[in-house]
Coordinates of C-alpha atoms in Angstrom, one line a residue:
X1 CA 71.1 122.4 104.6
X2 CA 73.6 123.7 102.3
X3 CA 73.8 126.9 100.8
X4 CA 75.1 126.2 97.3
X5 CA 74.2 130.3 96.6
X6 CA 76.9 131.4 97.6
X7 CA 80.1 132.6 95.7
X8 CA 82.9 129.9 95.9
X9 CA 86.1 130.1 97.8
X10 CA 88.9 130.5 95.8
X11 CA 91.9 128.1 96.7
X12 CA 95.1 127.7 94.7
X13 CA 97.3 124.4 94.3
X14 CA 96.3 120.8 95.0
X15 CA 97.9 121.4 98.8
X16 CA 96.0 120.7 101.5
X17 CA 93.0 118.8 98.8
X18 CA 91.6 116.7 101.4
X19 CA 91.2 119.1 104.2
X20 CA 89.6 121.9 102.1
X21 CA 87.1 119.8 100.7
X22 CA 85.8 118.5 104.6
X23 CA 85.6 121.9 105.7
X24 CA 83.1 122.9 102.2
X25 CA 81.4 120.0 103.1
X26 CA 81.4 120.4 106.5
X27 CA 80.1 124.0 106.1
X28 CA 78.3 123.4 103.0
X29 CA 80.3 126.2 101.3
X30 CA 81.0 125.6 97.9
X31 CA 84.9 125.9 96.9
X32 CA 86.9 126.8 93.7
X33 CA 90.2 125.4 93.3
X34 CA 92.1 126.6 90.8
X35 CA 96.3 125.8 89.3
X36 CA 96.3 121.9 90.3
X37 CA 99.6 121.2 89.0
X38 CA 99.5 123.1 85.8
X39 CA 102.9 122.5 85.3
X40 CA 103.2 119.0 85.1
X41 CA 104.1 117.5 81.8
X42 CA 103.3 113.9 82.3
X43 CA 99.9 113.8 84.8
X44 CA 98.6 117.9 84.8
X45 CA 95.5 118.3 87.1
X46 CA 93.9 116.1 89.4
X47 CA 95.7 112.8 90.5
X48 CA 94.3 109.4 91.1
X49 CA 93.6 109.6 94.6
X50 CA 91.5 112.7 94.7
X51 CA 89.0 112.1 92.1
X52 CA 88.9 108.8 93.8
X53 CA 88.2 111.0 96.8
X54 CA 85.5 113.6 94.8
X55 CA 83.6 110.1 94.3
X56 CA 83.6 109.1 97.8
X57 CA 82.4 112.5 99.1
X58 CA 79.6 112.1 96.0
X59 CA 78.3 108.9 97.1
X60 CA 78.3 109.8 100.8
X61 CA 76.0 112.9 100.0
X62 CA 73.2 114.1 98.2
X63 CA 73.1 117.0 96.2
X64 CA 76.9 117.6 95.4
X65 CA 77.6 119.3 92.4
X66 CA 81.6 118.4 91.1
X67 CA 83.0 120.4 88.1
X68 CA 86.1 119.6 86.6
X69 CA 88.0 122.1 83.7
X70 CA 89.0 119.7 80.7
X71 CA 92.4 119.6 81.4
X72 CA 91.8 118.5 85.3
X73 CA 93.6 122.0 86.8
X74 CA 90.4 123.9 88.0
X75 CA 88.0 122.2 90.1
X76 CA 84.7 123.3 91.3
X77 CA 82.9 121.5 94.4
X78 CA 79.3 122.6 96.1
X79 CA 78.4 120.8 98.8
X80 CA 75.1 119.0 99.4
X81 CA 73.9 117.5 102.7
X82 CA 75.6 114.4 104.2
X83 CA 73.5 111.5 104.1
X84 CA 75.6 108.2 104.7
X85 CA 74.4 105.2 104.1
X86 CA 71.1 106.0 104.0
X87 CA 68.9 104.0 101.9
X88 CA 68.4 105.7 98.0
X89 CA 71.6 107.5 97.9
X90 CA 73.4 104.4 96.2
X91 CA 74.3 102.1 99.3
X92 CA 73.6 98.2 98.4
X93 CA 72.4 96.4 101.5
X94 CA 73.1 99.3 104.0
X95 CA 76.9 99.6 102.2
X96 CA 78.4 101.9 100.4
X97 CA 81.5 100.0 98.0
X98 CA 84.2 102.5 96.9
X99 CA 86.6 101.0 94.9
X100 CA 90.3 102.4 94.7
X101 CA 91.9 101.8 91.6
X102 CA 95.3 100.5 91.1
X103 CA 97.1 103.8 89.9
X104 CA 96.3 105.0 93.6
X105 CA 99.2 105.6 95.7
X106 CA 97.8 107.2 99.1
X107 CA 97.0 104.7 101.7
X108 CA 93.2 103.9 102.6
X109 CA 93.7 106.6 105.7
X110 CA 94.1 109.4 102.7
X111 CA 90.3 108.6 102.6
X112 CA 89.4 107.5 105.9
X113 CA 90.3 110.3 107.9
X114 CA 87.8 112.8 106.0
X115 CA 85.1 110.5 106.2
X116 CA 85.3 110.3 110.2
X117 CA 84.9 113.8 110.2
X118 CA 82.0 113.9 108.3
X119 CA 80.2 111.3 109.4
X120 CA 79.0 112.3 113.4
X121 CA 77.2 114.8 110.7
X122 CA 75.4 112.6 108.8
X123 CA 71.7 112.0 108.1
X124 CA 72.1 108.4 108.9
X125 CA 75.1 106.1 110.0
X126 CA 77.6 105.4 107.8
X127 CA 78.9 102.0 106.3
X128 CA 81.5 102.3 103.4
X129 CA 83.6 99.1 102.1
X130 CA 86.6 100.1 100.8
X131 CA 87.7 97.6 97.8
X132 CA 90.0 97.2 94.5
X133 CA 93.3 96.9 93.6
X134 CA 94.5 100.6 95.1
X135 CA 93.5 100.1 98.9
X136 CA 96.8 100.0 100.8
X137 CA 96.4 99.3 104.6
X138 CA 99.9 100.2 105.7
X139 CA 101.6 103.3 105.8
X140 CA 102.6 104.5 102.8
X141 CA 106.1 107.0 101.2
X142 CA 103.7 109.5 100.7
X143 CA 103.1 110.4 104.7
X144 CA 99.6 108.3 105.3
X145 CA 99.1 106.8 108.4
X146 CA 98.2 103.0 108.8
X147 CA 95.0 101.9 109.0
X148 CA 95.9 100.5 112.2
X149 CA 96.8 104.2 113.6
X150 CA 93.6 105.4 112.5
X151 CA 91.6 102.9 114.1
X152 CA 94.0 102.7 117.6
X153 CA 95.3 106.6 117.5
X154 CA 92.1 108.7 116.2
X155 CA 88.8 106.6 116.5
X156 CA 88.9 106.6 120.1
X157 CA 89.9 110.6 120.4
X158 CA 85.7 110.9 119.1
X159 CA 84.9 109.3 122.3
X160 CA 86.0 112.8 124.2
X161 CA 83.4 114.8 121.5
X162 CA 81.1 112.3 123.1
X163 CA 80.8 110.2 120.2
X164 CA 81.7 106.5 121.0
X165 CA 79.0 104.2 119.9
X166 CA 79.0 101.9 117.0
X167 CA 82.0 102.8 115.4
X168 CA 84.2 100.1 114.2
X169 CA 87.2 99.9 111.4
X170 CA 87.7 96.6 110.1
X171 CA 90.8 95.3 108.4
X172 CA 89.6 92.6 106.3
X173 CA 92.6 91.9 104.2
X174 CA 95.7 93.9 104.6
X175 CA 98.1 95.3 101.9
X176 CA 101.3 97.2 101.7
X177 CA 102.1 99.6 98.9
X178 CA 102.7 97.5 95.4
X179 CA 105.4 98.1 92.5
X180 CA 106.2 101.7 92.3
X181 CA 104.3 102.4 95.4
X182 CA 101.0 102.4 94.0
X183 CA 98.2 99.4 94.2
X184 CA 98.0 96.8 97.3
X185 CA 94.3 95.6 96.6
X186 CA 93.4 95.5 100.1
X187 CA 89.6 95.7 102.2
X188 CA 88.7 98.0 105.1
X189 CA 85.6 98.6 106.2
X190 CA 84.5 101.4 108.0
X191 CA 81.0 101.5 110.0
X192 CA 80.3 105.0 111.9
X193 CA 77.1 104.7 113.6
X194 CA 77.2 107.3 116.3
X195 CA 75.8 110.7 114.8
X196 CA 75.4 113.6 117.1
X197 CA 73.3 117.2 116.6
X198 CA 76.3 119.0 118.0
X199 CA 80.1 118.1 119.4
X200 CA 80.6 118.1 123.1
X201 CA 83.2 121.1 124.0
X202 CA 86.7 119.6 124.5
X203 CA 88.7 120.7 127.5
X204 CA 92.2 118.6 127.4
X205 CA 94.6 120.2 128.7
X206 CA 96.8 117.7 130.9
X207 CA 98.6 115.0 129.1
X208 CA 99.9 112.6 131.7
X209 CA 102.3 110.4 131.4
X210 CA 102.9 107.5 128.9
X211 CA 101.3 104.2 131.1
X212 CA 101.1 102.0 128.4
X213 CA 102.5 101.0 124.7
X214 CA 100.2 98.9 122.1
X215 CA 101.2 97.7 118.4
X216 CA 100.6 96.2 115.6
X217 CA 103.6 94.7 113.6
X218 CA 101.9 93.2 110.1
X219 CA 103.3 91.1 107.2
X220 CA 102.0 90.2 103.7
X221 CA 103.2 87.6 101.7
X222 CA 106.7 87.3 103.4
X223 CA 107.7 85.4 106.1
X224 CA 106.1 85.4 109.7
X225 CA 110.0 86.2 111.1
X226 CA 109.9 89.8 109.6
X227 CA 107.0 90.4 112.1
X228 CA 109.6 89.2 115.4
X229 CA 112.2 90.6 114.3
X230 CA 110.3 94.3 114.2
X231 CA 108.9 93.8 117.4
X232 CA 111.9 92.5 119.7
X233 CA 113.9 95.3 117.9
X234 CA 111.2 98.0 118.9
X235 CA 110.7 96.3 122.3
X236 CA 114.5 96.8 123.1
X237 CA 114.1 100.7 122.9
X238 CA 110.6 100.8 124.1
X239 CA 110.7 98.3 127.4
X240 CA 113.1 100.3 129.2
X241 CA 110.8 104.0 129.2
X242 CA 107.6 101.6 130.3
X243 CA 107.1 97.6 131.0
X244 CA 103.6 97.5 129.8
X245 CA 104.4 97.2 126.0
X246 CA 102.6 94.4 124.0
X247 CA 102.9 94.2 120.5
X248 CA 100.6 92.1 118.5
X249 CA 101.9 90.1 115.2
X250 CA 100.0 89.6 112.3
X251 CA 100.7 87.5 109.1
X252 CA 98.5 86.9 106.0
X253 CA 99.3 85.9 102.3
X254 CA 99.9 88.6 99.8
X255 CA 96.6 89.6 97.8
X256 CA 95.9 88.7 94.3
X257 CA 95.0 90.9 91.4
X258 CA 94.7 90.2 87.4
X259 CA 97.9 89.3 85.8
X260 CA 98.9 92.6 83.2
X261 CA 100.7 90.3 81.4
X262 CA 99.5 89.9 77.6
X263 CA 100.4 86.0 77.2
X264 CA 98.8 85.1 80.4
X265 CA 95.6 87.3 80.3
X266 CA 93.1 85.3 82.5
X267 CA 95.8 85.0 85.4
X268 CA 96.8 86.5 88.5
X269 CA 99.6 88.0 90.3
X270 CA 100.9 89.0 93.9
X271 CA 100.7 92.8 95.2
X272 CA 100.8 94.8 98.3
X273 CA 104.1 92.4 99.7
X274 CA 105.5 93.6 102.6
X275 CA 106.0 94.2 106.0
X276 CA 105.5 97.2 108.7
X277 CA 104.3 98.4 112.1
X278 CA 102.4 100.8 113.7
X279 CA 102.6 101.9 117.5
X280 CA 100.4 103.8 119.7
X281 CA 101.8 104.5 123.5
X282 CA 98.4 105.9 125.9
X283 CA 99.1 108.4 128.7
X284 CA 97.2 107.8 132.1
X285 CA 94.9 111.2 131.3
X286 CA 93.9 109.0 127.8
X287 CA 96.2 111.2 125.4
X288 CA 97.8 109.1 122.3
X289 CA 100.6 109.4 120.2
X290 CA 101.4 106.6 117.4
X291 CA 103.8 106.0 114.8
X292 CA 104.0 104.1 111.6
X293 CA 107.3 102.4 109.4
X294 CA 106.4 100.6 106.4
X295 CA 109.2 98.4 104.2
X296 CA 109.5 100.2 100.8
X297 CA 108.3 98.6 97.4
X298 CA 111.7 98.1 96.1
X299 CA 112.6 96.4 99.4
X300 CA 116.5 96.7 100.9
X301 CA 115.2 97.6 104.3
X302 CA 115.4 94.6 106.9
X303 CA 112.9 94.2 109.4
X304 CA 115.1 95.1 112.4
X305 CA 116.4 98.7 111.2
X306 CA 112.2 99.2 110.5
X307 CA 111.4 98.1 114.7
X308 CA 113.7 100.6 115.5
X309 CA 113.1 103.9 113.8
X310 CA 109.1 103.5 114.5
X311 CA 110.1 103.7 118.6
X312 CA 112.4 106.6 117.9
X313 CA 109.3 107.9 116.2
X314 CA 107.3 107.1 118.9
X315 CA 109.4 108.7 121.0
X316 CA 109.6 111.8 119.2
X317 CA 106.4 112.1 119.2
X318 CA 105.2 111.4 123.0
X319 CA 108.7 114.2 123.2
X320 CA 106.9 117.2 121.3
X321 CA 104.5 117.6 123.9
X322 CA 101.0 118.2 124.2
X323 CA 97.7 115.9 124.8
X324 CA 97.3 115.2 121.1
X325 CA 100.0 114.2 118.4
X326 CA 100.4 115.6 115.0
X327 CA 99.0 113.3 113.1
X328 CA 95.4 113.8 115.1
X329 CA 95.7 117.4 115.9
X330 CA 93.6 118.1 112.2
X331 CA 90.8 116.1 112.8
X332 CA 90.6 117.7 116.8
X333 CA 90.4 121.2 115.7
X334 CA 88.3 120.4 113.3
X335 CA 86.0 118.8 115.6
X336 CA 86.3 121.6 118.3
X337 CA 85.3 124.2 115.6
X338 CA 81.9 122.0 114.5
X339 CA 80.8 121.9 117.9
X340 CA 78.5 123.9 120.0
X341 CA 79.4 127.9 120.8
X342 CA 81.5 127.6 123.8
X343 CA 85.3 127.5 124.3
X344 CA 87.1 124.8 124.1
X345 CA 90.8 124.3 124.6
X346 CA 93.4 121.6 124.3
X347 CA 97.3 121.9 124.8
X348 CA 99.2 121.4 122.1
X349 CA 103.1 121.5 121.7
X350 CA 104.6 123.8 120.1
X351 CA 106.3 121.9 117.1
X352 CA 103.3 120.5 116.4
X353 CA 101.3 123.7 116.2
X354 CA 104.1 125.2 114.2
X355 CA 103.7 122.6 111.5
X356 CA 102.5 123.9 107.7
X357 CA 99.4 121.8 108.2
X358 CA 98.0 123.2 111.1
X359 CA 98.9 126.4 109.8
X360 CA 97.2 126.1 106.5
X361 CA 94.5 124.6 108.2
X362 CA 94.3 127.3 110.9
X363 CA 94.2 129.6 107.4
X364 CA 91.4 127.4 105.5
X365 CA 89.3 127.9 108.8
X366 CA 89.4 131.6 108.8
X367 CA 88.0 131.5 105.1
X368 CA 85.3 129.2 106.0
X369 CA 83.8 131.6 108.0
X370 CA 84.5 129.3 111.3
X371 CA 86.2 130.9 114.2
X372 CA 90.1 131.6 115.0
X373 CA 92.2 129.9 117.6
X374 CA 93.4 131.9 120.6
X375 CA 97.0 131.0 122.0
X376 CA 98.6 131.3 125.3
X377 CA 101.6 130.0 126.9
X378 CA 101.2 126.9 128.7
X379 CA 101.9 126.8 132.8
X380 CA 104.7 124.6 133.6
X381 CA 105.5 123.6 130.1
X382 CA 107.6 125.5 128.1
X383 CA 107.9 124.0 124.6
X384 CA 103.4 123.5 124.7
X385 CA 100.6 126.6 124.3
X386 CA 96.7 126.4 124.8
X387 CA 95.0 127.2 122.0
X388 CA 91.0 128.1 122.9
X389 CA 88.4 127.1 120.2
X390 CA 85.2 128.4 119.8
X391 CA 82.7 126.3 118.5
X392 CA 80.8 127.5 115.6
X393 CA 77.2 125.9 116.8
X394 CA 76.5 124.2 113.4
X395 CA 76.8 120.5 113.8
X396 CA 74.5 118.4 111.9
X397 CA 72.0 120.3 109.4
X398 CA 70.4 116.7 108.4
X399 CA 70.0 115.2 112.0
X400 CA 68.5 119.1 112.9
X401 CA 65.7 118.9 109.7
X402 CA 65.2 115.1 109.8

C-alpha cells in the first residue's frame, strides 16, 4: 500500500508531467512539483490536459490526495492504491467515463500510455471510456502518438512481461485535432484485464529483421481519396524494402459538437476534420517500430506529401536500431524496473537511448528509489548498447493484500 508518510519529491517544471506522476503512483511516493510555467502571461500553471490527467489518475485510485497552489504553479500529488474499475471507486456499470474537454490539445495516447502502465497493478481490471469534445484519436502537433500506434506498436510489447489477456483498445469514433489544434470530440475505449503480482524479466536482445509492414491510413469528414492517396504514396517507398505491406483504409464522418455560435445556440458543428496515418513494420524476432503523420488543422498539406514522410519515418525508425523504438522505450523500462529482482536487458540504439526522455526518465528513476540501468556496448552492432535492468520486486501492492 502506499506510503503517503513520506517527504515528497521535489520536481521543477511541467517537463516530463506524465511520466513523474506514473512512477509516484507506481511507487506510491508522493511528489512535489514546483515552477509549472510561472512565466506565462496568458495560461500560468497547469494546462488543460494535465489536470484532465490528475482526474484520471483520481478516479482510477483510491486514496489519492491532489493539491494544487492558487495560482496552478505548485502541485502536490500522494499516491493511493490503484484500484481500476473496481466497483465503489466511481465506475458506472464496470466503466470508468473520463471526459476530455474541448480546450485539450494532447491526443487521447497523452492519457493512454500512463494508464497501461498502471493498470497490470491494479486491484481489479480496468475499463475507462474516454469521451467529450477534447479526445483526439490521431496524432497530434504536439508529438502524441495515434491511438492506432498505441494499440498496434505498445499493447502487444505487454505480451513479453507476460501480460496478454483481455486487453483491448477500441476506437469507437475517431477524430483528428480541431480549430487551433485543440478539441476532436472523439471515443476510445480502453479495457485492461490482465493484472499480474509481478512482471516477467525481459531479455530482448536480438531485433531481427523487418518481415512485415501493417497500417492504418484514417479520414474524418473528407473524402475517402485522401485515404488512397496516403497509402499508394507510402506503399511506393515501403514495397520495395518488404512485399508483405498491407495498409488498411478507414473513413467516417466528422464528429458533431454544440455550435459556439450565439444566434444558433441549440445547434451543432463539425470538428476533429482530417486525415492521417499510422505505420507499424514487425521484425521476425516480434520487435516493432511505428510512425504517425497527421494533416494539420489549418490544412495546406495534401494527402500524398503525408504517405510519404510517415515511411521515411518508418524507416528512420526501424534505422536507429534496437529491438524497441522510441516511442515504446518509456513504457519498457518502466515495466523492466516494476518487475521481479532479476536482471533484465534489452538492446536499445543508441539515438534512442540518447534522447532527453530517456534521460530524464533514467533521472526520475534514480529519485524514486528504483534501480539504475547498466550499459555496455552491443556485439556486432555498433550504433546499439545493452542496458541491464534490475527489477525492483514491487509489482502489485493491491493484487499482494487482496
Amino acid at each position: 500500500m502506499s506510503n503517503n508518510t513520506h517527504t515528497p519529491l521535489r520536481f521543477t517544471t511541467q517537463q516530463a508531467f506524465a511520466s513523474r506522476l506514473t512512477l509516484a503512483t507506481l511507487t506510491g511516493r508522493p511528489i512535489r512539483i514546483s515552477q509549472i510555467r510561472p512565466s506565462s502571461l496568458h495560461n500560468p500553471g497547469l494546462a488543460p490536459h494535465e489536470i484532465s490527467l490528475l482526474r484520471l489518475l483520481e478516479a482510477v485510485t483510491n486514496g489519492s490526495a491532489i493539491e494544487i497552489s492558487y495560482t496552478g504553479t505548485i502541485l502536490e500529488y500522494r499516491p493511493g492504491l490503484i484500484t481500476g474499475s473496481a466497483p465503489g471507486s466511481g465506475a458506472s456499470g464496470g466503466v470508468i467515463h473520463h471526459e476530455i474537454s474541448a480546450t485539450c490539445a494532447r491526443g487521447v495516447s497523452y492519457f493512454l500510455i500512463p494508464l497501461c502502465l498502471l493498470a497490470p497493478f491494479s486491484k481489479a481490471p480496468v475499463n475507462v471510456l474516454f469521451t467529450g469534445p477534447g479526445v483526439i484519436t490521431s496524432a497530434t502537433p504536439a508529438g502524441d502518438i495515434s491511438a492506432d500506434s498505441v494499440r498496434t506498436a505498445i499493447l502487444p510489447l505487454f505480451a513479453k512481461f507476460g501480460i496478454s489477456n483481455s486487453i483491448e483498445l477500441r476506437i469507437l469514433r475517431r477524430s483528428n485535432p480541431g480549430p487551433r489544434g485543440k478539441g476532436g470530440a472523439g471515443e476510445v475505449q480502453l479495457v485492461f484485464g490482465h493484472q499480474v503480482r509481478l512482471p516477467k524479466t525481459l531479455h530482448l536482445l536480438n531485433p531481427g529483421r523487418v518481415k512485415r509492414i501493417r497500417g492504418v491510413a484514417y479520414c474524418t469528414g473528407v473524402p475517402a481519396s485522401n485515404n488512397a492517396r496516403m497509402i499508394e504514396a507510402a506503399r511506393g517507398i515501403l514495397n520495395p524494402m518488404t512485399g508483405d505491406t498491407y495498409i488498411f483504409s478507414d473513413v467516417s464522418s466528422a464528429p458533431y459538437i454544440p455550435s459556439r455560435d450565439q444566434s444558433t445556440p441549440n445547434g451543432k458543428t463539425k470538428t476533429g476534420i482530417g486525415f492521417g496515418l499510422s505505420l507499424v513494420a514487425e521484425s521476425s524476432t516480434g520487435c516493432l517500430y511505428s510512425a504517425d503523420t497527421v494533416s494539420p488543422s489549418s490544412g495546406g498539406v495534401p494527402p500524398e506529401d503525408l504517405g510519404q514522410q510517415c515511411a521515411y519515418q518508418l524507416l528512420q525508425s526501424v534505422s536507429a536500431g534496437g529491438t524497441i523504438s522510441s516511442v515504446a522505450a518509456p513504457s519498457v523500462l518502466t515495466l523492466m524496473a516494476m518487475g521481479s529482482e532479476d536482471v533484465g536487458r534489452v538492446q536499445i540504439g543508441k539515438d534512442v537511448i540518447g534522447s532527453e526522455q530517456i534521460i530524464g526518465l533514467a533521472r526520475d528513476m534514480r529519485m524514486f528509489g528504483l534501480s539504475g540501468w547498466g550499459f555496455r556496448e552491443s556485439t556486432g552492432q555498433e550504433n546499439e548498447v545493452v542496458i541491464s535492468v534490475v527489477g525492483r520486486g514491487v509489482g502489485n501492492v493491491g493484487r499482494k493484500i487482496a
